[in-house]
Coordinates of C-alpha atoms in Angstrom, one line a residue:
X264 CA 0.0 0.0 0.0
X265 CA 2.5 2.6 0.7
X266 CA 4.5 1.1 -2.6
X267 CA 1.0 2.4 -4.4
X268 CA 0.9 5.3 -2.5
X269 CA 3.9 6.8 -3.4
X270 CA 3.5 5.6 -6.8
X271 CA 0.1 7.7 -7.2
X272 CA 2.1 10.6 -5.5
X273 CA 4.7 10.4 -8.0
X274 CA 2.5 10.7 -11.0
X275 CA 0.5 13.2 -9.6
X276 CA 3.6 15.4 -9.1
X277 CA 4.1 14.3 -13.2
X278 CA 0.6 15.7 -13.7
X279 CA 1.0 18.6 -12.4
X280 CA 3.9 19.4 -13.8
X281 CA 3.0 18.7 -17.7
X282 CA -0.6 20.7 -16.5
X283 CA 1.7 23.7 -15.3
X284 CA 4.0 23.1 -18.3
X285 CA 1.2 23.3 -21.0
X286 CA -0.7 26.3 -18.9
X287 CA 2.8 28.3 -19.0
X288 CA 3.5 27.5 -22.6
X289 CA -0.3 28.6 -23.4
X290 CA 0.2 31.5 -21.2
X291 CA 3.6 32.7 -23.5
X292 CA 1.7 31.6 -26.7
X293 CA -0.5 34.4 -25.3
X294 CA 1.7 37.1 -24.3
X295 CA 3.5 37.0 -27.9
X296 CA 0.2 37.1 -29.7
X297 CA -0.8 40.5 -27.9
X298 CA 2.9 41.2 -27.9
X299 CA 2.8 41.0 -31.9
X300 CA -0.7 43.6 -31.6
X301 CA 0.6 46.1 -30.1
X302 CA 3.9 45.9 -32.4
X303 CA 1.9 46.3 -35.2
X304 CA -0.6 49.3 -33.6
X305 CA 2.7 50.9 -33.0
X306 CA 4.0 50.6 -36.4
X307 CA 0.6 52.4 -37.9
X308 CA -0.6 48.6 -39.3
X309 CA -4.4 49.0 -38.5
X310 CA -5.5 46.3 -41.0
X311 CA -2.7 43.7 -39.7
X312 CA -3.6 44.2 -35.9
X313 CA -7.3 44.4 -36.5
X314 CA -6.4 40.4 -38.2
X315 CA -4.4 39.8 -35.3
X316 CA -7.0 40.9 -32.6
X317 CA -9.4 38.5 -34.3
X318 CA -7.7 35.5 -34.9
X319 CA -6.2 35.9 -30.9
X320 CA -10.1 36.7 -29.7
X321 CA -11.5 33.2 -31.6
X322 CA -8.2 31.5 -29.8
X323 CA -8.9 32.9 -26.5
X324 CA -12.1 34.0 -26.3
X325 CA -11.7 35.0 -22.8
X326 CA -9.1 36.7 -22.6
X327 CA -10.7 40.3 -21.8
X328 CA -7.8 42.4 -22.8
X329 CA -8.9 42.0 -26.5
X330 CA -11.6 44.6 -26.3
X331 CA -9.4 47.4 -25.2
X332 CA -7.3 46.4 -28.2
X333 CA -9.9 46.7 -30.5
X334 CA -11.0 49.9 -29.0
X335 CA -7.4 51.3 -29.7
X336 CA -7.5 49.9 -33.1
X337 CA -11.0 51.4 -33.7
X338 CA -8.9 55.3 -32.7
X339 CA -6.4 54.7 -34.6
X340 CA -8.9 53.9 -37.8
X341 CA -10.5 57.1 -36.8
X342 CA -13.8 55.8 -35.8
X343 CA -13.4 57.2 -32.1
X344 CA -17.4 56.6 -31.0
X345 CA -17.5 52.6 -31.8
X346 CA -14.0 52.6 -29.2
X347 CA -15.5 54.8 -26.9
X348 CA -18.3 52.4 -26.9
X349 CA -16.1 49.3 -26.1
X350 CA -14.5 51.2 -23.4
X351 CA -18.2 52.3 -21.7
X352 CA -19.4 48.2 -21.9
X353 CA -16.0 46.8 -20.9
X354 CA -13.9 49.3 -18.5
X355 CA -10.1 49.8 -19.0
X356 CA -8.1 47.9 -16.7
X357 CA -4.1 49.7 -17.3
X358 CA -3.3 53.0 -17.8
X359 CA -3.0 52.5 -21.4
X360 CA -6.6 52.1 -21.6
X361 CA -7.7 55.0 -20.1
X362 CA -5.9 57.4 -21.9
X363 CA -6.6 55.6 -24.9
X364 CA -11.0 56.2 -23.2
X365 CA -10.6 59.9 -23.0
X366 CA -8.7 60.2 -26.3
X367 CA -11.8 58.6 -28.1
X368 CA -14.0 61.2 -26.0
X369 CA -11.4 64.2 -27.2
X370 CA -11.8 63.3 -31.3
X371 CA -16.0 63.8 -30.2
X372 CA -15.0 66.5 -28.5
X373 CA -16.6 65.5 -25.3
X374 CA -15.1 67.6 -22.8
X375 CA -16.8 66.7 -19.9
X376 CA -16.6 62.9 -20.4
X377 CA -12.6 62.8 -20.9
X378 CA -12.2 65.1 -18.2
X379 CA -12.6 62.5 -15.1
X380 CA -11.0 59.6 -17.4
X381 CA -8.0 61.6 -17.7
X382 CA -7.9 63.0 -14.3
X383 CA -7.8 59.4 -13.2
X384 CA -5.0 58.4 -15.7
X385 CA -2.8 61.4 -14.2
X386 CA -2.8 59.6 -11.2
X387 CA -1.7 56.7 -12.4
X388 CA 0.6 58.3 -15.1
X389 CA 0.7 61.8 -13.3
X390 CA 4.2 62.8 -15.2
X391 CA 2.3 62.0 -18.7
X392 CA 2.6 65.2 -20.5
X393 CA 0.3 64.7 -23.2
X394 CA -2.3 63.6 -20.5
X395 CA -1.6 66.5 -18.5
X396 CA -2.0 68.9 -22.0
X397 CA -5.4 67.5 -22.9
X398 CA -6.9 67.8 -19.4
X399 CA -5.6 71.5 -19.7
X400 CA -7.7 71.9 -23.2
X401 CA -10.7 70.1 -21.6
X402 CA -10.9 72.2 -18.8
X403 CA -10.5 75.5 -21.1
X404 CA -13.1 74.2 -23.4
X405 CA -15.3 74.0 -20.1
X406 CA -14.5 77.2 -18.9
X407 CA -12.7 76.1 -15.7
X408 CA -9.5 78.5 -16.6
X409 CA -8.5 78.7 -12.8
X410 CA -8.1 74.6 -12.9
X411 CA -6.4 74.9 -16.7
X412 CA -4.0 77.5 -14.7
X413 CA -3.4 74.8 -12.3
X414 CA -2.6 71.9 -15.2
X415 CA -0.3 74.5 -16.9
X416 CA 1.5 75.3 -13.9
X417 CA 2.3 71.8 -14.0
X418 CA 3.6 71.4 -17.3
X419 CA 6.1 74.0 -16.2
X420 CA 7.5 71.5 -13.8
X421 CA 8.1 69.3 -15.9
X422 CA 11.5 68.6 -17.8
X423 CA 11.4 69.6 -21.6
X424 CA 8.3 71.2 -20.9
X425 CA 8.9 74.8 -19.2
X426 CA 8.4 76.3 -22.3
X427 CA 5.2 74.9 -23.2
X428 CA 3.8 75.4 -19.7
X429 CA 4.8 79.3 -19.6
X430 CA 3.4 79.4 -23.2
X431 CA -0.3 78.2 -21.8
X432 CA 0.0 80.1 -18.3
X433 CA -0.2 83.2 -20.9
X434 CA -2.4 81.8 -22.8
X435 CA -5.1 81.3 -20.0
X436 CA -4.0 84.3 -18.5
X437 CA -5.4 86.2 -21.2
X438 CA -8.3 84.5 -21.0
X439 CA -9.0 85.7 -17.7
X440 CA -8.1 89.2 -18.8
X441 CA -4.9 89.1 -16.1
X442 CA -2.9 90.9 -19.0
X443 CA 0.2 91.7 -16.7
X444 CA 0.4 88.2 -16.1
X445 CA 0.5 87.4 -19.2
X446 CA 3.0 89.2 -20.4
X447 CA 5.0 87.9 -17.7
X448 CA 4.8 84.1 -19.0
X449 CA 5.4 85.0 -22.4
X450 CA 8.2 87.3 -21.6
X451 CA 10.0 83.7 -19.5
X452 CA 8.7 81.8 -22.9
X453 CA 11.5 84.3 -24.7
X454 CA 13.8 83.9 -22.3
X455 CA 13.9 80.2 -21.6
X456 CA 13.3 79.6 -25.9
X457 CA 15.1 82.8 -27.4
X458 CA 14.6 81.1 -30.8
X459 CA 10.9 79.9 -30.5
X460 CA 11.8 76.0 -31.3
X461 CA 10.1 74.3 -28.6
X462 CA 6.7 76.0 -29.3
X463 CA 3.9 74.2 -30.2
X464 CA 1.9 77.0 -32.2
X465 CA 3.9 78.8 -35.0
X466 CA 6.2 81.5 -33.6
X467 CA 4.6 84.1 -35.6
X468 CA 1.4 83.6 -33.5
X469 CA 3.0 83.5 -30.2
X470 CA 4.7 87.0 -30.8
X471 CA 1.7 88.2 -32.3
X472 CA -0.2 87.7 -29.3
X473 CA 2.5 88.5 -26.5
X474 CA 2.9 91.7 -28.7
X475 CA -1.0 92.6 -29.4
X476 CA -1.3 92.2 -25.2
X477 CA 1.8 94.3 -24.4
X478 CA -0.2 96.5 -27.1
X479 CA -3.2 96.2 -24.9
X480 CA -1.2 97.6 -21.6
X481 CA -0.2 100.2 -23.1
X482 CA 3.7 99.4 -23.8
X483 CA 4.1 100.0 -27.7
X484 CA 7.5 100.3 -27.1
X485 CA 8.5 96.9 -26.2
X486 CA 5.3 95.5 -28.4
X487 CA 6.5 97.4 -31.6
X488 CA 10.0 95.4 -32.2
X489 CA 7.9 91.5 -30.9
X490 CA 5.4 92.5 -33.5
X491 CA 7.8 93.1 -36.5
X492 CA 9.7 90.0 -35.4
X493 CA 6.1 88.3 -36.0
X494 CA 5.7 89.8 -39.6
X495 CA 9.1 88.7 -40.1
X496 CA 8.9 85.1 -39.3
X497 CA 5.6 85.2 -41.4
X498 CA 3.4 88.2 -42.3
X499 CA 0.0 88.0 -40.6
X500 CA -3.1 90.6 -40.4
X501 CA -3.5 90.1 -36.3
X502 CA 0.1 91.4 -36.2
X503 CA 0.3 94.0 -38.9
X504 CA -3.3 95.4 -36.9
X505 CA -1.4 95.4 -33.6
X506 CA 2.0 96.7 -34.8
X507 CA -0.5 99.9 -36.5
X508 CA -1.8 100.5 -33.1
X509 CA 1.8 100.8 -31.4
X510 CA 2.6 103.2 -34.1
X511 CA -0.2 105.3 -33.5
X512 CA 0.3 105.4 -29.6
X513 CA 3.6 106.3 -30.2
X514 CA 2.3 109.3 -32.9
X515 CA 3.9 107.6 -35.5
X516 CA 0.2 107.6 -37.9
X517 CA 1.3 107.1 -41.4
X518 CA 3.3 104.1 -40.5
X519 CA 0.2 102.7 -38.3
X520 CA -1.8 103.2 -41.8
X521 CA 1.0 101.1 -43.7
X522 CA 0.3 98.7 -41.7
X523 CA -3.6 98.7 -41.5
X524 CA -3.6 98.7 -45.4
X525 CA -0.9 95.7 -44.9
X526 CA -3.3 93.9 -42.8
X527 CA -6.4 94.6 -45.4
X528 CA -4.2 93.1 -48.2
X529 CA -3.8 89.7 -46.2
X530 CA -7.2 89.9 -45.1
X531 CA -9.7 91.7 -46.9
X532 CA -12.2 91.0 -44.4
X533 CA -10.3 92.2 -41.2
X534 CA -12.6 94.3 -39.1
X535 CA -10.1 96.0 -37.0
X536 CA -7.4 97.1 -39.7
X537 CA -10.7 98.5 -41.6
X538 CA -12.1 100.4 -38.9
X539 CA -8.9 102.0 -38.0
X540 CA -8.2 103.1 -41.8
X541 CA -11.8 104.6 -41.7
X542 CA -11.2 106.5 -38.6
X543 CA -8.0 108.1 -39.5
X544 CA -9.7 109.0 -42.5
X545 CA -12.6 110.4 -41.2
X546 CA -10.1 112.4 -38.3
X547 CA -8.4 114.0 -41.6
X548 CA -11.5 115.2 -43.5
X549 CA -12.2 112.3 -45.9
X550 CA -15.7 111.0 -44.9
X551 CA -15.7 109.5 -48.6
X552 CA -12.5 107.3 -48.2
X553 CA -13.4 106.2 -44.7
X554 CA -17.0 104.9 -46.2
X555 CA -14.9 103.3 -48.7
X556 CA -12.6 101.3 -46.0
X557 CA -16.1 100.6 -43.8
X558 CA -18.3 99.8 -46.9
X559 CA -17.6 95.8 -47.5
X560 CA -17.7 95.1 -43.4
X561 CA -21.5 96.9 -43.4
X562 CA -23.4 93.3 -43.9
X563 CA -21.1 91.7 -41.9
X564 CA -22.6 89.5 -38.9
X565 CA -19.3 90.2 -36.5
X566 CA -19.5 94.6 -36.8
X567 CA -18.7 95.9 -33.7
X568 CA -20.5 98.5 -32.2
X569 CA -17.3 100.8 -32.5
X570 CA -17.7 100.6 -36.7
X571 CA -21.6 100.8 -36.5
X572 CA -21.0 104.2 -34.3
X573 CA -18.2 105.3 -37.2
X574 CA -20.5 104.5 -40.1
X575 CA -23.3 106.8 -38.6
X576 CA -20.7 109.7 -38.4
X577 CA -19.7 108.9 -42.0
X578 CA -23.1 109.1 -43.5
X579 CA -23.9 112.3 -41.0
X580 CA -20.6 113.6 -42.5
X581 CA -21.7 113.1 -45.6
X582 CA -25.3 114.0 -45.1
X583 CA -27.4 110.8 -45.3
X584 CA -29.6 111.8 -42.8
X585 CA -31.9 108.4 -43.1
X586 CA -28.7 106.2 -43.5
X587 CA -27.2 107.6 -40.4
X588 CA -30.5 107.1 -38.1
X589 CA -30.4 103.4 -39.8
X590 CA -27.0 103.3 -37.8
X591 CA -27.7 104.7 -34.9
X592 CA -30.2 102.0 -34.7
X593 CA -28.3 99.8 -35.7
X594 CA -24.9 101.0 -32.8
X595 CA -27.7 100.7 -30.0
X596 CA -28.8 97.6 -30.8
X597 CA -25.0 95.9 -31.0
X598 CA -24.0 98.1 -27.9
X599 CA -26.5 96.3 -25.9
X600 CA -25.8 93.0 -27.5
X601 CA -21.9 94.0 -26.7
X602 CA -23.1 94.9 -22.9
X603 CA -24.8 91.4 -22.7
X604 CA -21.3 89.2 -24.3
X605 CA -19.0 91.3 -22.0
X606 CA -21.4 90.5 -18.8
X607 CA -21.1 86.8 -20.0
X608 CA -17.8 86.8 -20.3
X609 CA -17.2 87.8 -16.8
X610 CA -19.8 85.9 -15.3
X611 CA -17.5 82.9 -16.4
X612 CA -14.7 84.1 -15.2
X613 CA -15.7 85.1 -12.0
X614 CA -18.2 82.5 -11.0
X615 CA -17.4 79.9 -13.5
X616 CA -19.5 77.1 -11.4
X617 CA -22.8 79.3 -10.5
X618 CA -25.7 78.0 -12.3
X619 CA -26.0 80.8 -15.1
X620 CA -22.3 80.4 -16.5
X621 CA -23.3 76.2 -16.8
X622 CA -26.5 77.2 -18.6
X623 CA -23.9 79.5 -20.6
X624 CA -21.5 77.0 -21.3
X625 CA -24.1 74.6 -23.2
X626 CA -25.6 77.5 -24.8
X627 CA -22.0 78.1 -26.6
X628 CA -21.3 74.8 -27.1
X629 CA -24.8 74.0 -28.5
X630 CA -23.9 77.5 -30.9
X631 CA -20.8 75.9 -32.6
X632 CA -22.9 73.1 -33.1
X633 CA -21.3 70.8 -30.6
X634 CA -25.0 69.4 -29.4
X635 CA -23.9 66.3 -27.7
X636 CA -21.6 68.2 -25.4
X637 CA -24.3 70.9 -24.8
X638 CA -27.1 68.3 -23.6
X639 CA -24.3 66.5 -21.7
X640 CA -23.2 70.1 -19.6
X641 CA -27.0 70.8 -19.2
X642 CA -27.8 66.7 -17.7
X643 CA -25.7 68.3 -14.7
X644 CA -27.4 71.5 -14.4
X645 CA -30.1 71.0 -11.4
X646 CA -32.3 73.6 -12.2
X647 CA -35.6 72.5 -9.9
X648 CA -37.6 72.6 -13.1
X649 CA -36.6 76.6 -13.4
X650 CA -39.6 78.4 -15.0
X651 CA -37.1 80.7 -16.8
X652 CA -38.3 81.4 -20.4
X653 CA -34.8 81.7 -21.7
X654 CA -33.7 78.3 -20.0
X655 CA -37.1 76.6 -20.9
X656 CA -36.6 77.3 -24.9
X657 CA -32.9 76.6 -24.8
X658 CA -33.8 73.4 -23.5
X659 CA -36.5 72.8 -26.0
X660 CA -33.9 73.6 -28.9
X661 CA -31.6 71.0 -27.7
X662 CA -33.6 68.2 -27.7
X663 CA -35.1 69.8 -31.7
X664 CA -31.2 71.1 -32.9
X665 CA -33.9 73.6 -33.3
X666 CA -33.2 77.9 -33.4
X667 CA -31.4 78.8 -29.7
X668 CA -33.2 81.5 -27.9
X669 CA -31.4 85.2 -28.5
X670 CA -28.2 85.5 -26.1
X671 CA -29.5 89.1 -25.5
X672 CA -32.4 87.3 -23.3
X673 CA -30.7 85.4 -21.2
X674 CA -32.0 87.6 -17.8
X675 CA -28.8 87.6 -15.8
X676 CA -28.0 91.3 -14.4
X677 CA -25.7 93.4 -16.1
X678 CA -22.4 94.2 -13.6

């Protein structure tokens, strides 16, 4: 008996051996299969790894990992909502995964449902700079600048990245109309990159817009030689427009002009170069010419109140008495539309959580056309059934895609 005994034992011990050998040699078969997908997602070969992923999936149909797989083989065919899908019935279990999750939410432009995902990647991967980049963009797109400061601030920390980070601080800086501050981050983006290489917009935008804000302060002096730098590296109307109001603060008028008239002849369109001709014009006598500069901007949808107020004084220059009522009219009306967009503005800026600047954040995403992420922002708004007319039609229009309600009703108090 104990002869039998340890003769059972003994094949046993066999068994389980040649059971462990098989599972380990399945287990490796395994491994190299998914091994082999991700070599080939890596190399750009969609068609090959989506073969792969199929043949491993009828081999091991078990073998969970195969969805997140196809999800990142569904991205990277650019058919983000089928891997988004995946993602929302299966979960991501690695890193990987969920950055992979809120990148298929980012090419829908679903700010608010890549927002958590990647806030919970961060703290698994919380060096990841391209994680750390896109929750900065989703909070902007959301309107939560002070947490966007906070992401940026971040970037600035990290190694190869100061530039970047110093480059967005502005950025969102200006956004929050802190203009000083701004030019402080772009003046450190200068110092720490004296040859804009490490930028990720094209450098004649970055001067452009470091030199239009040190316009804005009121220091033509330093703005005038970042803004020639800008037409230099690539001739733009934003810079030629800013560069021709340095000029003119520092008295310097028929070079401002020069470069208005520059700015009209790489944008025909450009409101701001136009308005400025027309009022230097109009300054020297010349209601004619300035009606000529204003003229092709009169249908336009975007006229600031400023050129509606200029084209009445042309026309009561020039004597139209009925065209110039038609624009004072027409000056009130886009004042108070003006009045309403700048009280907006700083609604979300200052109290970028209160209820009205959430009902404002759908209604500009639901404007762009971006209706999924408007009815997503407005699922979160708890409005106890408000009885606001404004809110009330908004919400009607999202659920039609029908007309939005004017912005100039929204009945928030002017501050």
């Amino acid at each position: 008996m104990s002869r039998l005994l340890t003769r059972w034992g003994v094949l046993v011990v066999i068994a389980i051996a040649v059971v462990g050998g098989v599972l380990g040699s399945m287990s490796q078969k395994q491994e190299r299969s998914l091994a082999a997908v991700e070599q080939l997602l890596s190399s750009g070969n969609v068609s090959a790894a989506s073969r792969e992923v199929a043949a491993h999936q009828r081999e091991y149909p078990a073998d969970s990992r195969v969805f997140a797989l196809r999800a990142r083989i569904l991205l990277k065919a650019g058919r983000p909502r089928e891997a988004a899908q995946l993602f929302e019935q299966h979960g991501a279990a690695t890193a990987v995964d969920l950055h992979t999750w809120a990148q298929a939410y980012l090419m829908q432009s679903h700010w608010s449902l890549a927002a958590p995902i990647l806030t919970r990647f961060l703290q698994l991967s919380p060096q990841d700079a391209n994680g750390l980049y896109e929750l900065m963009v989703c909070h902007i797109r959301m309107g939560r600048l002070r947490e966007a400061l906070e992401i940026a601030s971040q970037l600035t920390r990290l190694p190869t990245h100061e530039v970047l980070g110093h480059l967005y601080l502005g950025t969102v800086y200006n956004d929050l109309k802190n203009e000083e501050q701004a030019v402080m981050e772009f003046g450190k983006v200068l110092q720490l990159d004296p040859e804009l290489r490490s930028l990720s917009v094209p450098a004649e935008e970055f001067l452009s817009e470091y030199g239009g804000t040190l316009v804005s302060l009121g220091k033509s002096d330093a703005a005038v030689s970042i803004l020639k730098r800008s037409l230099e590296t690539r001739a733009t109307a934003d810079a030629a427009v800013s560069l021709g109001q340095a000029l003119l603060q520092l008295g310097k008028t028929r070079e401002a002009v020069a470069n208005w008239e520059l700015a009209v002849k790489l944008e025909p369109q450009s409101h701001r170069a136009r308005e400025s001709l027309a009022d230097i014009a109009l300054r020297e006598g010349h209601a004619q010419e300035a009606l000529d500069w204003l003229q092709p901007l009169e249908a336009s949808t975007q006229l600031e109140p400023a050129s509606a107020f200029l084209l009445q004084r042309i026309y009561q220059r020039l004597g139209d008495t009925e065209k110039a009522a038609v624009w004072q009219t027409r000056t009130a009306q886009l004042r108070r539309k003006r009045e309403v967009e700048s009280a907006v503005d700083r609604l979300q800026i200052e109290a970028p959580h209160s209820y009205w600047a959430q009902i404002i954040r759908a209604y500009r995403f639901a404007e762009s056309g971006n209706w999924s992420e408007a009815s997503l922002l407005m699922q979160q708004v708890r409005d106890n059934d408000s009885q606001e007319e404004f809110v009330q039609q908004f919400r009607i229009a999202l659920k039609t895609h029908g007309a939005l309600p004017p912005l100039a009703t929204i009945p928030i108090r002017l501050f």
